[in-house]
Amino acid sequence: MERTTATANSLPARRHWGLSLWLLSCCLLFSPSYAGDAQIHDTRTLLVDGVYRVGARVDLALNDTLQEALHNGVPLVLKLSIEVIREREWLFPERVAELEQKFELEYHALTESYLVRVLSTGAQHSFRTLGHALAFIGNVYDLPLIDENLLRAGRKYWVRMRADLDVEALPTPIRVWAYLGSEWSLQGDWHRWPLLP
């Protein structure tokens, strides 16, 4: 008698995986929750060797929906967006420079640890608690922002920063629900402070 087993490429296994993602999406969509939180504090800009460098503390909090997704194997990509803008009379502000730093956050159930991957460098860091992983992501330290020569003397510049969840990085079935609900975001407005050349 021939025995068959479900492999990752077999139809029953793919159906099971698809059904699992669909059920997870439904559970997460209809679970009561609120948007996550991202508060930016202690912002600073320093001129070091002709380059402005930015530092800040970003307090990140994931809501129940995001934590449930993370603990069910869905990696989350958190992004820090930083811009330098120049005020102009009678016109909208001009974006002079922009920087985006992305971090992939994963939960490993076997080791009960959280893995943070800095996507720009590929560096990986492991943490025992979610709080420590989020604190690492939120510690913006000495990040090169803009060359001093790109700023004009006598003009007024601002730096602004915000943190958010990269919805485009979510698996496709979940991404659809993420666009429909605020529980798939981090509530954080742009935080801005002056940059003086």
Backbone as JSON, one array per atom type, in Angstrom:
{
  "sequence": "MERTTATANSLPARRHWGLSLWLLSCCLLFSPSYAGDAQIHDTRTLLVDGVYRVGARVDLALNDTLQEALHNGVPLVLKLSIEVIREREWLFPERVAELEQKFELEYHALTESYLVRVLSTGAQHSFRTLGHALAFIGNVYDLPLIDENLLRAGRKYWVRMRADLDVEALPTPIRVWAYLGSEWSLQGDWHRWPLLP",
  "N": [[0.84, -1.18, 0.0], [0.64, 2.12, -0.92], [1.91, 5.05, 0.54], [1.07, 8.42, 1.12], [2.37, 11.62, 1.75], [1.93, 14.96, 2.92], [3.62, 17.52, 1.38], [5.45, 20.62, 1.29], [4.95, 21.63, -1.22], [2.72, 20.33, -2.1], [-0.77, 20.09, -2.99], [-2.7, 19.8, -0.8], [-1.14, 20.78, 1.34], [-0.59, 23.4, 0.54], [-3.19, 24.39, 0.46], [-3.84, 24.16, 3.17], [-1.99, 25.96, 4.29], [-2.8, 28.34, 3.05], [-5.44, 28.53, 4.05], [-4.86, 28.79, 6.76], [-3.54, 31.3, 6.83], [-5.67, 32.88, 5.94], [-7.56, 32.5, 8.03], [-6.1, 33.59, 10.18], [-5.93, 36.23, 9.3], [-8.65, 36.96, 9.34], [-9.24, 36.68, 12.08], [-7.54, 38.63, 13.13], [-8.54, 40.89, 11.89], [-11.11, 41.21, 12.95], [-10.67, 41.43, 15.64], [-10.9, 43.36, 18.59], [-9.1, 46.29, 18.84], [-6.57, 48.84, 19.06], [-4.76, 51.45, 17.43], [-1.2, 51.11, 17.16], [1.48, 52.74, 18.97], [3.7, 55.5, 18.66], [5.97, 57.5, 19.96], [8.05, 60.32, 19.82], [11.01, 61.48, 21.28], [13.54, 63.53, 22.9], [15.06, 64.65, 20.74], [17.83, 65.49, 18.64], [20.33, 67.27, 16.84], [23.49, 67.18, 15.49], [26.47, 68.73, 14.32], [29.03, 67.15, 12.81], [32.18, 66.86, 11.62], [31.47, 68.19, 9.22], [29.06, 67.01, 8.56], [25.65, 66.74, 9.25], [24.26, 65.05, 11.94], [21.76, 62.95, 13.28], [19.87, 62.29, 16.22], [17.66, 60.53, 18.42], [15.0, 59.46, 20.62], [12.71, 56.97, 20.24], [9.73, 55.96, 21.37], [8.17, 53.0, 21.11], [5.16, 51.2, 20.83], [3.41, 48.26, 20.43], [0.16, 47.38, 19.37], [-2.52, 45.08, 20.34], [-3.29, 43.62, 18.05], [-1.04, 43.79, 16.32], [0.89, 42.56, 17.96], [-0.22, 40.0, 18.21], [-0.14, 39.13, 15.55], [2.65, 39.15, 15.16], [3.46, 37.18, 17.04], [2.32, 35.02, 15.86], [3.91, 34.41, 13.77], [4.17, 36.34, 11.76], [6.32, 38.5, 10.24], [7.2, 41.84, 11.12], [7.79, 44.96, 9.63], [9.26, 47.78, 10.67], [9.5, 51.25, 10.18], [11.57, 54.11, 10.21], [11.18, 57.35, 9.29], [12.91, 60.11, 8.12], [13.27, 63.52, 7.45], [14.68, 66.44, 5.92], [13.56, 69.64, 5.68], [12.98, 72.71, 3.92], [11.82, 75.88, 4.64], [9.77, 77.97, 2.61], [8.81, 81.13, 1.36], [5.49, 81.83, 0.47], [5.24, 79.42, -0.82], [4.93, 75.8, -0.74], [6.75, 73.88, 1.73], [10.09, 72.82, 0.92], [11.45, 69.65, 0.3], [14.57, 68.76, 1.25], [16.28, 66.7, 1.91], [16.0, 63.18, 2.5], [15.61, 60.31, 4.54], [15.37, 56.89, 5.21], [15.01, 54.42, 7.54], [14.84, 51.02, 8.03], [13.55, 48.31, 9.94], [13.32, 44.88, 10.49], [11.22, 42.95, 12.4], [10.97, 39.96, 14.11], [9.45, 37.12, 15.68], [10.65, 34.34, 17.39], [9.4, 31.38, 18.16], [10.45, 28.96, 19.11], [12.86, 29.56, 20.47], [11.88, 31.52, 22.02], [12.44, 34.24, 21.56], [13.16, 37.53, 20.23], [13.95, 38.72, 17.08], [15.75, 41.26, 15.56], [16.33, 42.74, 12.54], [18.41, 44.91, 10.87], [17.6, 46.42, 8.03], [19.05, 47.95, 6.21], [21.72, 47.35, 6.61], [21.88, 44.66, 7.15], [22.56, 43.66, 9.58], [21.96, 41.69, 12.51], [20.14, 41.31, 15.54], [19.42, 39.8, 18.63], [16.85, 39.49, 21.07], [15.52, 39.01, 24.36], [13.06, 39.96, 25.22], [10.11, 41.64, 24.01], [9.94, 44.33, 24.6], [12.66, 45.1, 24.91], [13.56, 44.68, 22.29], [12.03, 46.57, 20.87], [12.96, 48.89, 22.09], [15.6, 48.93, 21.17], [15.17, 49.34, 18.41], [14.04, 51.86, 18.55], [16.1, 53.51, 19.38], [17.7, 55.98, 18.11], [20.74, 56.84, 17.02], [23.29, 59.02, 16.31], [22.96, 59.16, 13.48], [23.86, 59.65, 10.15], [22.76, 62.47, 8.34], [22.62, 64.85, 6.57], [24.83, 66.6, 4.4], [26.69, 69.43, 5.35], [27.33, 71.31, 3.37], [25.2, 71.28, 1.62], [23.25, 72.9, 2.54], [21.89, 76.16, 2.54], [23.17, 79.23, 3.69], [21.48, 81.4, 5.95], [18.92, 80.5, 5.44], [15.92, 78.87, 6.6], [15.71, 75.78, 8.08], [14.2, 72.61, 8.81], [14.08, 69.58, 10.69], [12.33, 66.59, 10.42], [10.66, 63.76, 11.81], [9.26, 60.48, 11.85], [7.7, 57.42, 12.94], [6.57, 54.29, 11.65], [4.56, 51.47, 10.6], [5.55, 49.36, 8.01], [3.39, 48.69, 5.74], [3.42, 47.6, 3.2], [5.27, 45.57, 3.37], [4.04, 43.46, 4.58], [2.61, 40.1, 4.46], [0.69, 39.24, 1.55], [-2.17, 38.43, 1.92], [-2.71, 39.53, 4.44], [-2.02, 42.15, 4.1], [-4.1, 43.31, 2.66], [-6.14, 43.54, 4.58], [-4.83, 45.24, 6.28], [-4.8, 47.71, 5.05], [-7.4, 48.43, 5.43], [-7.88, 48.8, 8.13], [-7.18, 50.69, 11.11], [-5.76, 49.49, 13.09], [-3.5, 48.37, 12.15], [-1.36, 50.11, 12.16], [1.08, 52.47, 13.36], [0.45, 54.97, 15.59], [1.64, 57.93, 15.14], [2.57, 61.17, 14.77], [4.32, 63.44, 12.57], [7.26, 64.53, 14.03], [8.88, 67.5, 14.64], [11.81, 69.61, 14.53], [14.04, 72.44, 14.76], [16.69, 72.9, 12.37], [19.71, 74.33, 12.29], [21.83, 75.81, 10.05]],
  "CA": [[0.0, 0.0, 0.0], [1.47, 3.32, -1.05], [1.57, 6.08, 1.5], [1.37, 9.78, 0.64], [2.51, 12.64, 2.8], [1.81, 16.33, 2.4], [4.85, 18.31, 1.37], [5.21, 22.06, 1.19], [4.49, 21.96, -2.56], [1.53, 19.58, -2.46], [-2.01, 20.85, -2.97], [-3.27, 19.89, 0.55], [-0.3, 21.63, 2.19], [-0.81, 24.79, 0.13], [-4.53, 24.74, 0.92], [-3.77, 24.32, 4.62], [-1.26, 27.21, 4.55], [-3.68, 29.44, 2.64], [-6.53, 28.6, 5.0], [-4.3, 29.31, 8.01], [-3.36, 32.75, 6.66], [-6.99, 33.5, 5.85], [-8.13, 32.51, 9.37], [-5.36, 34.56, 10.96], [-6.35, 37.54, 8.83], [-10.01, 37.22, 9.85], [-9.15, 36.89, 13.53], [-6.9, 39.91, 13.4], [-9.4, 41.97, 11.41], [-12.27, 41.41, 13.8], [-10.32, 41.56, 17.05], [-10.93, 44.76, 19.0], [-7.78, 46.81, 19.21], [-6.31, 50.23, 18.77], [-3.5, 51.61, 16.7], [0.01, 51.13, 17.98], [1.88, 54.08, 19.38], [5.1, 55.87, 18.41], [6.24, 58.84, 20.48], [9.45, 60.7, 19.59], [11.52, 62.35, 22.34], [14.99, 63.75, 22.99], [15.64, 64.83, 19.4], [19.03, 66.33, 18.6], [21.09, 67.26, 15.6], [24.86, 67.64, 15.74], [27.34, 68.86, 13.15], [30.28, 66.43, 13.06], [33.01, 66.75, 10.42], [30.76, 68.68, 8.04], [27.83, 66.25, 8.31], [24.67, 66.78, 10.33], [23.86, 63.72, 12.41], [20.53, 63.05, 14.05], [19.64, 61.33, 17.29], [16.34, 60.65, 19.04], [14.46, 58.27, 21.27], [11.36, 56.7, 19.75], [9.04, 54.97, 22.21], [7.26, 52.23, 20.27], [4.27, 50.25, 21.5], [2.58, 47.52, 19.48], [-1.16, 47.04, 19.9], [-2.8, 43.64, 20.44], [-3.32, 43.03, 16.71], [0.33, 43.65, 15.84], [1.56, 41.55, 18.78], [-0.76, 38.68, 17.85], [0.44, 38.77, 14.25], [4.07, 38.86, 15.39], [3.59, 35.91, 17.74], [1.84, 33.97, 14.96], [4.87, 34.2, 12.7], [4.18, 37.39, 10.74], [7.36, 39.5, 10.52], [6.77, 43.23, 10.99], [8.86, 45.88, 9.25], [9.04, 49.11, 11.22], [10.38, 52.18, 9.48], [11.77, 55.47, 10.69], [11.34, 58.28, 8.17], [13.51, 61.37, 8.55], [13.38, 64.47, 6.34], [15.1, 67.82, 6.12], [12.73, 70.49, 4.84], [13.31, 74.14, 3.94], [10.64, 76.74, 4.51], [9.81, 78.94, 1.52], [7.7, 82.07, 1.4], [4.45, 81.7, -0.54], [5.24, 78.08, -1.43], [5.02, 74.69, 0.2], [8.14, 73.59, 2.1], [10.86, 71.99, -0.01], [12.17, 68.55, 0.93], [15.97, 68.85, 0.84], [16.89, 65.37, 2.08], [15.16, 62.21, 3.19], [16.31, 59.1, 4.97], [14.46, 55.9, 5.75], [15.69, 53.32, 8.22], [13.86, 49.95, 8.22], [13.91, 47.22, 10.84], [12.39, 43.75, 10.46], [11.05, 42.36, 13.72], [10.41, 38.61, 14.05], [9.41, 36.36, 16.93], [11.02, 32.93, 17.22], [8.72, 30.67, 19.23], [11.3, 27.89, 19.64], [13.81, 30.14, 21.43], [11.16, 32.58, 22.73], [13.23, 35.47, 21.43], [12.79, 38.46, 19.17], [15.07, 39.02, 16.2], [15.65, 42.53, 14.84], [17.27, 42.82, 11.42], [18.52, 46.24, 10.28], [17.54, 46.06, 6.61], [20.06, 48.67, 5.42], [23.05, 46.76, 6.79], [21.8, 43.21, 7.31], [22.93, 43.29, 10.95], [20.88, 41.05, 13.26], [20.27, 41.36, 16.99], [18.42, 38.97, 19.28], [16.43, 40.03, 22.37], [14.66, 38.1, 25.13], [11.73, 40.54, 25.39], [9.64, 42.56, 22.98], [10.31, 45.68, 25.04], [14.06, 45.36, 24.58], [13.67, 44.77, 20.83], [11.47, 47.86, 20.44], [13.87, 49.94, 22.57], [16.73, 48.95, 20.24], [14.71, 49.99, 17.18], [13.75, 53.27, 18.83], [17.29, 54.27, 19.77], [18.34, 56.58, 16.93], [21.98, 57.4, 17.56], [24.37, 59.46, 15.43], [22.64, 58.75, 12.12], [24.2, 60.71, 9.19], [21.54, 63.0, 7.75], [22.84, 65.7, 5.4], [26.1, 67.32, 4.35], [26.57, 70.85, 5.66], [27.44, 72.11, 2.14], [23.94, 71.27, 0.88], [22.35, 73.87, 3.16], [22.24, 77.55, 2.25], [23.2, 80.12, 4.86], [20.39, 82.36, 6.03], [17.63, 79.84, 5.2], [15.4, 78.16, 7.77], [15.52, 74.35, 7.82], [13.63, 71.8, 9.87], [14.19, 68.13, 10.6], [11.13, 65.95, 10.95], [10.82, 62.31, 11.93], [8.12, 59.7, 12.33], [7.83, 55.96, 12.88], [5.35, 53.67, 11.15], [4.64, 50.09, 10.14], [5.6, 49.26, 6.55], [2.29, 47.81, 5.35], [3.79, 46.91, 1.95], [6.11, 44.41, 3.68], [3.22, 42.39, 5.14], [2.16, 39.11, 3.48], [-0.42, 39.76, 0.75], [-3.52, 38.31, 2.5], [-2.85, 40.42, 5.6], [-1.87, 43.52, 3.6], [-5.43, 43.8, 2.27], [-6.83, 43.98, 5.8], [-4.07, 46.33, 6.9], [-5.24, 48.97, 4.45], [-8.77, 48.72, 5.85], [-8.02, 49.06, 9.55], [-6.14, 51.51, 11.74], [-4.99, 48.69, 14.04], [-2.27, 47.97, 11.47], [-0.46, 51.25, 12.02], [1.59, 53.08, 14.58], [-0.03, 56.33, 15.62], [2.7, 58.88, 15.45], [2.65, 62.26, 13.8], [5.66, 63.96, 12.33], [7.85, 65.34, 15.1], [9.86, 68.34, 13.94], [12.64, 70.52, 15.31], [14.83, 73.27, 13.84], [18.08, 72.59, 12.0], [20.32, 75.62, 12.0], [23.13, 75.67, 9.39]],
  "C": [[0.89, 1.24, 0.0], [0.97, 4.4, -0.09], [1.93, 7.44, 0.95], [1.45, 10.71, 1.84], [2.43, 14.01, 2.15], [3.16, 17.03, 2.5], [4.47, 19.76, 1.19], [4.64, 22.44, -0.17], [3.21, 21.24, -2.95], [0.29, 20.45, -2.3], [-2.62, 20.92, -1.56], [-2.46, 20.81, 1.46], [-0.5, 23.1, 1.84], [-2.19, 25.26, 0.57], [-4.53, 25.01, 2.42], [-3.09, 25.65, 4.97], [-2.13, 28.42, 4.19], [-4.84, 29.64, 3.6], [-6.05, 29.18, 6.33], [-4.11, 30.82, 7.93], [-4.69, 33.47, 6.61], [-7.63, 33.59, 7.23], [-7.43, 33.52, 10.27], [-5.78, 35.97, 10.58], [-7.72, 37.91, 9.38], [-9.99, 37.49, 11.35], [-8.58, 38.26, 13.85], [-7.79, 41.07, 12.96], [-10.51, 42.26, 12.4], [-11.94, 41.48, 15.29], [-10.32, 43.03, 17.43], [-9.53, 45.2, 19.39], [-7.69, 48.26, 18.8], [-5.02, 50.3, 17.99], [-2.34, 51.56, 17.66], [0.43, 52.57, 18.24], [3.36, 54.29, 19.09], [5.3, 57.32, 18.84], [7.73, 59.14, 20.35], [9.86, 61.74, 20.62], [13.02, 62.59, 22.14], [15.66, 63.87, 21.62], [16.84, 65.76, 19.47], [19.68, 66.2, 17.23], [22.45, 67.87, 15.89], [25.61, 67.73, 14.43], [28.68, 68.23, 13.5], [31.01, 66.26, 11.74], [32.24, 67.11, 9.14], [29.48, 67.95, 7.71], [26.91, 66.39, 9.53], [24.24, 65.35, 10.65], [22.67, 63.9, 13.35], [20.48, 61.95, 15.11], [18.27, 61.57, 17.89], [16.03, 59.37, 19.8], [13.02, 58.12, 20.79], [10.77, 55.6, 20.63], [7.97, 54.29, 21.37], [6.43, 51.29, 21.13], [3.4, 49.59, 20.45], [1.24, 47.2, 20.13], [-1.36, 45.52, 19.88], [-2.76, 42.96, 19.08], [-1.91, 42.79, 16.19], [1.1, 42.6, 16.65], [1.08, 40.14, 18.43], [-0.2, 38.21, 16.51], [1.9, 38.37, 14.4], [4.26, 37.48, 16.02], [3.05, 34.73, 16.93], [2.72, 33.83, 13.73], [4.9, 35.24, 11.59], [5.29, 38.38, 11.08], [6.81, 40.9, 10.27], [7.97, 44.08, 10.6], [8.46, 47.27, 9.75], [10.0, 50.07, 10.54], [10.39, 53.53, 10.18], [12.02, 56.35, 9.47], [11.84, 59.6, 8.72], [13.67, 62.26, 7.33], [13.96, 65.78, 6.82], [14.27, 68.65, 5.16], [13.15, 71.95, 5.0], [12.02, 74.93, 3.74], [10.85, 77.73, 3.38], [8.6, 79.86, 1.65], [6.78, 81.82, 0.22], [4.39, 80.33, -1.21], [5.23, 77.02, -0.33], [6.49, 74.46, 0.56], [8.79, 72.65, 1.08], [11.58, 70.89, 0.77], [13.59, 68.54, 0.38], [16.65, 67.48, 0.91], [15.89, 64.46, 2.78], [15.95, 60.93, 3.45], [15.27, 58.15, 5.55], [15.27, 54.74, 6.31], [14.63, 52.26, 8.51], [14.43, 48.83, 9.09], [12.86, 46.11, 10.71], [12.4, 43.09, 11.83], [10.35, 41.01, 13.58], [10.41, 38.01, 15.45], [9.73, 34.91, 16.61], [10.46, 32.16, 18.42], [9.6, 29.62, 19.88], [12.25, 28.42, 20.72], [13.16, 31.22, 22.29], [11.96, 33.87, 22.74], [12.75, 36.28, 20.24], [14.04, 38.81, 18.38], [14.79, 40.33, 15.48], [16.74, 42.53, 13.78], [17.24, 44.25, 10.88], [18.63, 46.03, 8.77], [18.58, 46.79, 5.77], [21.44, 48.05, 5.51], [23.03, 45.24, 6.85], [22.17, 42.74, 8.71], [21.72, 42.73, 11.69], [21.19, 41.1, 14.75], [19.12, 40.57, 17.6], [18.13, 39.52, 20.68], [15.47, 39.05, 23.04], [13.24, 38.64, 25.26], [11.39, 41.47, 24.23], [10.03, 44.0, 23.33], [11.74, 46.05, 24.7], [14.27, 45.49, 23.07], [13.17, 46.11, 20.33], [12.35, 49.03, 20.91], [15.09, 50.06, 21.66], [16.34, 49.68, 18.95], [14.54, 51.49, 17.39], [14.93, 54.11, 19.26], [18.01, 54.77, 18.52], [19.57, 57.32, 17.43], [22.94, 57.75, 16.43], [24.17, 59.02, 13.98], [22.97, 59.87, 11.14], [22.96, 61.15, 8.42], [21.78, 63.8, 6.48], [24.18, 66.41, 5.52], [25.85, 68.81, 4.56], [26.57, 71.71, 4.4], [26.15, 72.16, 1.33], [22.92, 72.26, 1.43], [22.83, 75.29, 2.86], [22.18, 78.39, 3.51], [22.02, 81.08, 4.8], [19.01, 81.77, 5.77], [17.21, 79.07, 6.45], [15.08, 76.72, 7.38], [14.94, 73.67, 9.06], [13.95, 70.33, 9.61], [12.87, 67.58, 11.12], [11.28, 64.43, 10.85], [9.49, 61.68, 12.34], [8.4, 58.22, 12.16], [6.51, 55.37, 12.43], [5.63, 52.21, 10.8], [4.64, 50.1, 8.62], [4.57, 48.22, 6.11], [2.64, 47.01, 4.1], [4.63, 45.66, 2.21], [5.32, 43.25, 4.27], [2.88, 41.36, 4.06], [0.87, 39.59, 2.81], [-1.8, 39.6, 1.39], [-3.75, 39.28, 3.67], [-2.79, 41.88, 5.15], [-3.22, 44.13, 3.23], [-6.17, 44.32, 3.49], [-6.12, 45.16, 6.44], [-4.47, 47.68, 6.33], [-6.62, 49.38, 4.93], [-8.89, 49.12, 7.32], [-6.86, 49.83, 10.15], [-5.3, 50.71, 12.73], [-3.68, 48.19, 13.45], [-1.34, 49.16, 11.25], [0.07, 51.65, 13.38], [1.13, 54.53, 14.55], [1.1, 57.24, 16.08], [2.76, 59.94, 14.37], [4.11, 62.62, 13.57], [6.08, 64.79, 13.53], [8.93, 66.19, 14.45], [10.57, 69.27, 14.9], [13.55, 71.27, 14.35], [16.23, 72.73, 13.6], [18.7, 73.91, 11.58], [21.68, 75.43, 11.34], [24.13, 76.7, 9.88]]
}
